[in-house]
Coordinates of C-alpha atoms in Angstrom, one line a residue:
Chain A
X87 CA 86.9 108.6 116.0
X88 CA 90.3 109.8 117.1
X89 CA 93.4 108.9 115.2
X90 CA 94.7 107.3 118.4
X91 CA 92.0 104.7 118.4
X92 CA 92.2 104.3 114.6
X93 CA 95.9 103.7 114.7
X94 CA 95.8 101.4 117.7
X95 CA 93.5 98.9 115.9
X96 CA 96.0 98.5 113.1
X97 CA 98.8 95.9 113.5
X98 CA 102.4 97.0 113.1
X99 CA 103.9 96.7 109.7
X100 CA 106.6 94.2 109.1
X101 CA 109.2 96.9 109.0
X102 CA 107.9 98.4 112.2
X103 CA 107.9 95.0 113.9
X104 CA 111.4 94.3 112.9
X105 CA 112.7 97.6 113.9
X106 CA 111.0 97.5 117.3
X107 CA 112.4 94.1 118.1
X108 CA 115.9 95.4 117.3
X109 CA 115.3 98.5 119.5
X110 CA 114.1 96.3 122.3
X111 CA 117.2 94.1 122.2
X112 CA 119.4 97.2 122.0
X113 CA 117.6 98.7 125.0
X114 CA 118.1 95.5 127.0
X115 CA 121.8 95.5 126.3
X116 CA 122.3 99.2 126.7
X117 CA 119.4 101.0 128.4
X118 CA 119.5 104.8 128.6
X119 CA 120.5 106.0 132.1
X120 CA 117.5 106.8 134.3
X121 CA 115.0 104.7 132.4
X122 CA 113.4 101.4 132.9
X123 CA 111.3 99.6 130.4
X124 CA 108.5 97.7 132.0
X125 CA 108.5 94.3 130.3
X126 CA 105.2 93.3 128.5
X127 CA 104.6 91.2 125.5
X128 CA 103.0 94.1 123.7
X129 CA 105.5 95.5 121.2
X130 CA 103.0 98.2 120.2
X131 CA 102.9 99.9 123.5
X132 CA 105.9 100.4 125.8
X133 CA 105.6 101.7 129.3
X134 CA 108.8 103.2 130.6
X135 CA 109.7 104.5 134.0
X136 CA 111.6 107.8 134.1
X137 CA 113.7 108.8 137.1
X138 CA 114.3 112.5 137.6
X139 CA 118.0 113.1 137.2
X140 CA 120.0 113.8 140.4
X141 CA 120.7 117.5 141.0
X142 CA 117.6 118.7 139.1
X143 CA 114.2 119.8 140.2
X144 CA 112.9 116.3 139.6
X145 CA 115.5 114.4 141.5
X146 CA 114.1 111.4 143.4
X147 CA 110.8 111.6 141.5
X148 CA 109.5 108.8 139.3
X149 CA 107.1 109.1 136.3
X150 CA 105.8 106.8 133.6
X151 CA 105.9 107.3 129.9
X152 CA 103.5 105.6 127.6
X153 CA 104.8 105.1 124.1
X154 CA 102.4 103.9 121.3
X155 CA 103.7 103.0 117.9
X156 CA 101.8 103.6 114.7
X157 CA 101.5 101.0 112.0
X158 CA 104.2 102.7 109.9
X159 CA 106.8 103.4 112.6
X160 CA 109.5 104.7 112.2
X161 CA 108.1 106.6 109.1
X162 CA 105.6 108.1 111.6
X163 CA 106.5 109.3 115.1
X164 CA 105.4 107.3 118.1
X165 CA 102.8 108.8 120.4
X166 CA 104.6 109.6 123.7
X167 CA 102.8 110.8 126.7
X168 CA 103.3 110.8 130.5
X169 CA 100.8 108.7 132.4
X170 CA 99.2 111.2 134.8
X171 CA 100.3 112.4 137.3
X172 CA 102.7 114.1 134.8
X173 CA 105.7 116.0 136.1
X174 CA 105.1 119.7 136.7
X175 CA 106.9 121.4 133.8
X176 CA 106.3 124.4 131.5
X177 CA 106.0 122.1 128.5
X178 CA 104.1 119.2 130.0
X179 CA 100.3 119.4 130.3
X180 CA 98.4 117.9 133.2
X181 CA 96.9 115.2 130.9
X182 CA 100.4 114.0 130.1
X183 CA 100.8 115.5 126.7
X184 CA 104.3 116.8 126.0
X185 CA 105.1 119.8 123.9
X186 CA 108.4 118.7 122.2
X187 CA 109.0 119.2 118.5
X188 CA 110.8 115.9 117.8
X189 CA 107.6 114.1 118.7
X190 CA 105.6 115.9 116.0
X191 CA 106.9 118.1 113.2
X192 CA 110.6 117.4 113.7
X193 CA 110.4 113.6 114.0
X194 CA 113.0 111.7 112.0
X195 CA 113.0 108.0 111.4
X196 CA 116.6 107.9 112.5
X197 CA 115.4 108.6 116.1
X198 CA 114.7 105.8 118.5
X199 CA 112.7 105.3 121.7
X200 CA 116.0 105.5 123.5
X201 CA 117.0 108.9 121.9
X202 CA 113.5 110.2 122.5
X203 CA 113.7 109.3 126.1
X204 CA 117.0 111.1 126.5
X205 CA 115.5 114.2 124.9
X206 CA 112.6 114.1 127.3
X207 CA 114.9 113.7 130.3
X208 CA 117.1 116.5 129.2
X209 CA 113.9 118.7 128.8
X210 CA 113.0 117.9 132.4
X211 CA 116.5 118.4 133.7
X212 CA 116.9 121.9 132.2
X213 CA 113.7 123.1 133.7
X214 CA 114.0 126.0 136.2
X215 CA 110.5 126.2 137.4
X216 CA 108.0 123.5 138.3
X217 CA 104.8 124.9 136.7
X218 CA 102.2 124.0 134.1
X219 CA 102.1 125.6 130.6
X220 CA 100.2 128.9 130.7
X221 CA 97.4 127.4 128.5
X222 CA 97.1 124.2 130.4
X223 CA 93.4 124.3 131.3
X224 CA 92.2 125.4 127.9
X225 CA 94.4 122.7 126.2
X226 CA 93.4 119.9 128.5
X227 CA 89.7 120.8 128.1
X228 CA 90.1 120.6 124.3
X229 CA 91.5 117.1 124.6
X230 CA 88.7 115.8 126.7
X231 CA 87.5 113.0 124.4
X232 CA 90.8 111.2 124.2
X233 CA 92.4 113.3 121.5
X234 CA 95.9 112.3 120.7
X235 CA 98.7 114.9 121.1
X236 CA 99.7 114.1 117.5
X237 CA 96.5 115.8 116.4
X238 CA 97.4 119.0 118.2
X239 CA 98.8 121.9 116.1
X240 CA 101.7 122.6 118.3
X241 CA 103.7 125.8 118.1
X242 CA 106.9 125.3 120.0
X243 CA 107.5 128.1 122.5
X244 CA 111.3 127.9 122.5
X245 CA 114.1 125.5 122.2
X246 CA 115.7 126.1 125.6
X247 CA 113.6 124.3 128.1
Chain B
X234 CA 107.0 83.5 60.7
X235 CA 105.4 86.3 62.6
X236 CA 101.9 85.9 64.0
X237 CA 99.2 87.9 62.3
X238 CA 97.7 90.8 64.1
X239 CA 94.6 88.8 64.7
X240 CA 96.6 86.0 66.5
X241 CA 98.3 88.6 68.7
X242 CA 95.0 90.1 69.7
X243 CA 93.5 86.7 70.4
X244 CA 96.5 85.7 72.5
X245 CA 96.3 88.9 74.5
X246 CA 92.6 88.1 75.2
X247 CA 93.6 84.6 76.3
X248 CA 96.2 86.1 78.7
X249 CA 93.5 88.3 80.3
X250 CA 91.2 85.3 80.6
X251 CA 94.1 83.4 82.2
X252 CA 94.7 86.2 84.6
X253 CA 91.0 86.2 85.6
X254 CA 91.1 82.4 86.2
X255 CA 94.3 82.7 88.2
X256 CA 92.8 85.3 90.5
X257 CA 89.8 83.0 91.1
X258 CA 92.4 80.2 91.9
X259 CA 91.2 78.2 88.9
X260 CA 94.7 77.1 88.0
X261 CA 93.8 74.4 85.4
X262 CA 91.7 76.8 83.4
X263 CA 94.4 79.5 83.7
X264 CA 97.1 77.1 82.4
X265 CA 94.9 76.1 79.4
X266 CA 94.4 79.8 78.5
X267 CA 98.1 80.6 78.7
X268 CA 98.9 77.5 76.8
X269 CA 96.6 78.6 74.0
X270 CA 98.2 82.0 74.0
X271 CA 101.6 80.5 73.8
X272 CA 100.5 78.4 70.8
X273 CA 99.4 81.5 69.0
X274 CA 102.3 83.7 70.0
X275 CA 105.2 81.7 71.4
X276 CA 107.5 84.7 71.5
X277 CA 105.8 86.6 74.3
X278 CA 107.7 86.0 77.5
X279 CA 104.9 87.1 79.8
X280 CA 102.7 84.1 78.6
X281 CA 105.5 81.8 79.8
X282 CA 106.1 83.4 83.1
X283 CA 102.3 83.6 83.8
X284 CA 102.0 79.9 83.2
X285 CA 105.1 79.3 85.3
X286 CA 103.4 81.1 88.2
X287 CA 100.4 78.7 87.9
X288 CA 102.8 75.7 88.0
X289 CA 104.5 77.2 91.0
X290 CA 101.2 77.4 92.9
X291 CA 100.7 73.7 92.1
X292 CA 104.2 72.9 93.2
X293 CA 105.1 71.5 89.7
X294 CA 108.6 72.7 89.8
X295 CA 110.0 70.9 86.7
X296 CA 107.3 72.7 84.6
X297 CA 108.2 76.0 86.4
X298 CA 111.8 75.5 85.4
X299 CA 110.9 74.7 81.7
X300 CA 108.6 77.8 81.3
X301 CA 111.1 80.1 83.0
X302 CA 114.0 79.0 80.8
X303 CA 111.9 79.7 77.7
X304 CA 111.0 83.1 79.1
X305 CA 114.6 83.9 79.8
X306 CA 115.6 82.9 76.2
X307 CA 113.1 85.5 75.0
X308 CA 113.9 88.1 77.6
X309 CA 117.1 88.0 79.6
X310 CA 115.9 90.8 81.8
X311 CA 112.7 89.1 83.1
X312 CA 112.7 89.5 86.8
X313 CA 109.9 87.0 87.3
X314 CA 111.5 84.3 85.1
X315 CA 114.9 84.5 87.0
X316 CA 113.1 84.6 90.3
X317 CA 110.9 81.5 89.7
X318 CA 113.7 79.7 88.0
X319 CA 115.8 80.3 91.1
X320 CA 113.0 78.9 93.3
X321 CA 112.7 75.8 91.1
X322 CA 116.4 75.1 91.2
X323 CA 116.4 75.5 95.0
X324 CA 113.6 72.9 95.1
X325 CA 115.8 70.6 93.1
X326 CA 118.5 71.2 95.8
X327 CA 120.7 73.0 93.2
X328 CA 121.8 75.6 95.7
X329 CA 124.5 77.4 93.9
X330 CA 122.6 77.8 90.7
X331 CA 119.3 78.7 92.5
X332 CA 121.0 81.4 94.6
X333 CA 122.6 82.8 91.4
X334 CA 119.3 83.1 89.7
X335 CA 117.7 84.8 92.7
X336 CA 120.6 87.3 92.9
X337 CA 120.2 88.0 89.2
X338 CA 116.4 88.6 89.8
X339 CA 117.2 90.9 92.7
X340 CA 119.7 93.0 90.7
X341 CA 117.2 93.3 87.8
X342 CA 114.3 94.0 90.1
X343 CA 116.2 96.8 92.0
X344 CA 117.0 98.4 88.7
X345 CA 113.3 98.5 87.7
X346 CA 111.6 99.3 91.0
X347 CA 113.7 99.4 94.2
X348 CA 110.7 99.8 96.5
X349 CA 108.6 97.1 94.8
X350 CA 107.1 94.1 96.6
X351 CA 109.0 91.8 94.2
X352 CA 112.4 93.0 95.5
X353 CA 111.3 92.4 99.1
X354 CA 109.9 88.9 98.2
X355 CA 113.0 87.9 96.3
X356 CA 115.3 89.1 99.1
X357 CA 113.3 87.0 101.6
X358 CA 113.7 83.9 99.5
X359 CA 117.3 84.5 98.9
X360 CA 118.0 85.1 102.5
X361 CA 116.1 82.0 103.5
X362 CA 118.2 79.9 101.0
X363 CA 121.4 81.4 102.2
X364 CA 120.5 80.9 105.8
X365 CA 119.6 77.2 105.3
X366 CA 122.9 76.8 103.4
X367 CA 124.8 78.3 106.3
X368 CA 122.9 76.1 108.8
X369 CA 123.8 73.0 106.8
X370 CA 127.5 73.9 106.4
X371 CA 128.1 75.2 109.9
X372 CA 126.6 72.1 111.5
X373 CA 129.1 70.1 109.5
X374 CA 132.0 72.4 110.4
X375 CA 131.1 72.4 114.1
X376 CA 130.9 68.6 114.1
X377 CA 134.4 68.4 112.5
X378 CA 135.8 70.8 115.1
X379 CA 134.2 69.1 118.0
X380 CA 135.6 65.7 116.9
X381 CA 139.1 67.1 116.3
X382 CA 139.1 68.9 119.7
X383 CA 138.3 65.7 121.5
X384 CA 141.1 63.9 119.7
X385 CA 143.5 66.7 120.6
X386 CA 142.5 66.6 124.2
X387 CA 143.1 62.8 124.3
X388 CA 146.5 63.2 122.6
X389 CA 147.5 66.0 124.9
X390 CA 146.6 64.1 128.0
X391 CA 148.6 61.1 126.7
X392 CA 151.6 63.3 126.1
X393 CA 151.4 64.9 129.5
X394 CA 151.2 61.4 131.2
X395 CA 154.2 60.3 129.2
X396 CA 156.3 63.4 130.1
X397 CA 155.2 63.6 133.7
X398 CA 157.7 61.1 135.2
X399 CA 160.7 62.8 133.5
X400 CA 160.0 66.3 134.7
X401 CA 159.2 65.2 138.2
X402 CA 161.4 67.2 140.6
X403 CA 162.4 69.6 138.0
X404 CA 159.8 72.3 137.9
X405 CA 160.6 74.3 134.8
X406 CA 158.9 77.7 135.0
X407 CA 159.0 78.3 131.2
X408 CA 156.9 75.2 130.3
X409 CA 153.2 75.6 130.5
X410 CA 151.4 73.8 133.2
X411 CA 149.2 71.0 131.9
X412 CA 146.1 72.9 132.8
X413 CA 147.3 75.9 130.8
X414 CA 147.8 73.8 127.8
X415 CA 144.2 72.7 127.9
X416 CA 143.1 76.2 128.3
X417 CA 145.0 77.3 125.2
X418 CA 143.7 74.4 123.2
X419 CA 140.2 75.5 124.2
X420 CA 140.9 79.0 123.2
X421 CA 142.1 77.9 119.8
X422 CA 139.0 75.9 119.1
X423 CA 136.7 78.7 120.3
X424 CA 138.5 81.1 118.0
X425 CA 137.9 78.7 115.1
X426 CA 134.2 78.6 115.8
X427 CA 133.8 82.4 116.1
X428 CA 132.6 83.1 112.6
X429 CA 129.8 80.6 112.9
X430 CA 128.6 81.9 116.3
X431 CA 125.7 84.3 115.8
X432 CA 126.2 87.7 117.4
X433 CA 125.5 91.4 116.7
X434 CA 126.1 92.6 113.1
X435 CA 128.5 95.6 113.4
X436 CA 126.6 99.0 113.5
X437 CA 128.5 100.3 110.4
X438 CA 126.9 97.6 108.3
X439 CA 123.4 98.4 109.5
X440 CA 120.9 101.1 108.3
X441 CA 120.2 103.8 111.0
X442 CA 116.5 103.5 110.1
X443 CA 115.9 99.8 109.8
X444 CA 118.7 98.9 112.2
X445 CA 119.1 95.9 110.0
X446 CA 122.1 94.8 107.9
X447 CA 122.3 96.6 104.5
X448 CA 120.9 95.0 101.4
X449 CA 121.0 97.9 98.9
X450 CA 122.9 100.7 100.6
X451 CA 122.8 104.3 99.2
X452 CA 124.8 107.3 100.5
X453 CA 123.5 110.9 100.8
X454 CA 125.6 114.1 100.2
X455 CA 126.0 114.3 104.0
X456 CA 127.9 111.1 103.9
X457 CA 125.3 109.0 105.7
X458 CA 124.3 105.6 104.3
X459 CA 120.8 104.2 104.3
X460 CA 118.8 101.3 103.0
X461 CA 117.5 102.4 99.6
X462 CA 113.9 101.4 99.8
X463 CA 113.5 102.9 103.3
X464 CA 115.2 106.3 102.6
X465 CA 113.0 106.6 99.5
X466 CA 110.0 105.9 101.6
X467 CA 111.1 108.5 104.1
X468 CA 111.6 111.2 101.4
X469 CA 108.1 110.5 100.2
X470 CA 106.3 110.3 103.5
X471 CA 108.2 112.3 106.1
X472 CA 110.1 115.0 104.3
X473 CA 112.9 115.9 101.9
X474 CA 115.7 115.8 104.4
X475 CA 118.5 113.6 105.6
X476 CA 117.1 111.8 108.7
X477 CA 120.3 112.2 110.6
X478 CA 121.8 115.5 109.6
X479 CA 118.5 117.1 108.6
X480 CA 120.1 118.6 105.6
X481 CA 117.8 119.0 102.5
X482 CA 117.8 115.8 100.5
X483 CA 116.2 114.8 97.2
X484 CA 115.9 111.2 95.8
X485 CA 118.1 112.1 92.8
X486 CA 121.0 112.8 95.2
X487 CA 121.2 109.3 96.5
X488 CA 124.1 107.3 95.2
X489 CA 124.8 103.6 95.6
X490 CA 127.4 102.9 98.3
X491 CA 129.2 100.1 96.5
X492 CA 132.0 99.9 99.1
X493 CA 129.6 99.1 101.9
X494 CA 127.7 96.8 99.7
X495 CA 130.9 94.8 99.0
X496 CA 131.7 94.8 102.7
X497 CA 128.3 93.4 103.6
X498 CA 128.7 90.8 100.9
X499 CA 132.0 89.7 102.3
X500 CA 130.6 89.7 105.9
X501 CA 127.7 87.6 104.9
X502 CA 129.9 85.2 103.0
X503 CA 131.7 84.4 106.3
X504 CA 128.8 85.0 108.8
X505 CA 125.9 83.2 107.1
X506 CA 123.8 83.4 110.3
X507 CA 123.3 87.1 109.6
X508 CA 120.8 86.2 106.8
X509 CA 118.4 85.4 109.5
X510 CA 115.3 87.5 108.8
X511 CA 113.1 87.5 111.9

């Protein structure tokens, strides 16, 4: 059993519920530029449209992020992946997993969906080459049976891109 | 007269029996056991609060009140006694006194175990009581304002009708047009209703983790303020760092932020709707 399926069966804690409701209200009043939250009645999974920023390699392109919240959010990071087809990027695998430290080891409960989205867009925007990570095939094969990226032992290549 | 060692032992056994009955929801049997324990050793506050808890489950609030008052006589610091006494008083519609007891329980509970379920539960009850109180008072206030506003509008209209023939032909630029007067009147009444109109709580009174209004704010050496229970949880589960500045942080470095606590208190005093919990 993967931790993904294990965590998705558990309901959100009261703290998590409260906080997500507040984040949603804030998002509706003040959405981060370039993002569009697709309304559902599921507080536990958000689907967010990302528009590549003008003047970058991804200008005019549109992708979808899927954000799943664990029971003890925000004490635990949300699971954030691109719904394939994922953007071609040196830190984004073809199965949608994103190599970004704040989603794993460097998560802090003071971060929000909105701030995570902004980090992901800035990661896209600063890219200089549309290519997959060097270890893409090996990594994606290892994730075959629906493994969550939160189980991966990431080593973060660099902070620049 | 102090009870013999034998009596104390027997009473303790009765308490445990009572607890077992309570867990099985056999409230009558539990009450009997605690009552016997009290007869043997009337000076043990826990016997009184445990019996009070049974009465509470049966909605027998006068008895809850009696038992809690006895427990408080024996132990001024009993969180449970103050808490249940508060609930009993609220049931009797003694708002002020009930809220005071809940606040006392909250302070005592935070001192003992800031992350405990009791603190959360007490807060929920306190917030609920405060919210209901606000709802009640604000309905009254808004009714008063509405009535007064209507009278003012009628009076203003009458005055304008009376003055109209005199000013005819002499358009004075400095006097307000009759329409403007109504607008200003409207503005005055809107302003008067502002405090009672639910809106967003200012960010500086909200924890960056819960995004909710502060209850028990503590400040870190970096100068950031968080909700105590939540920052402690973070330090236990996520890591020993300040969630915003990422500087190293240990639980012992947290200091109550009394200024913010007072500010929140003052804010809630005026904006009772902010007690809304959902």
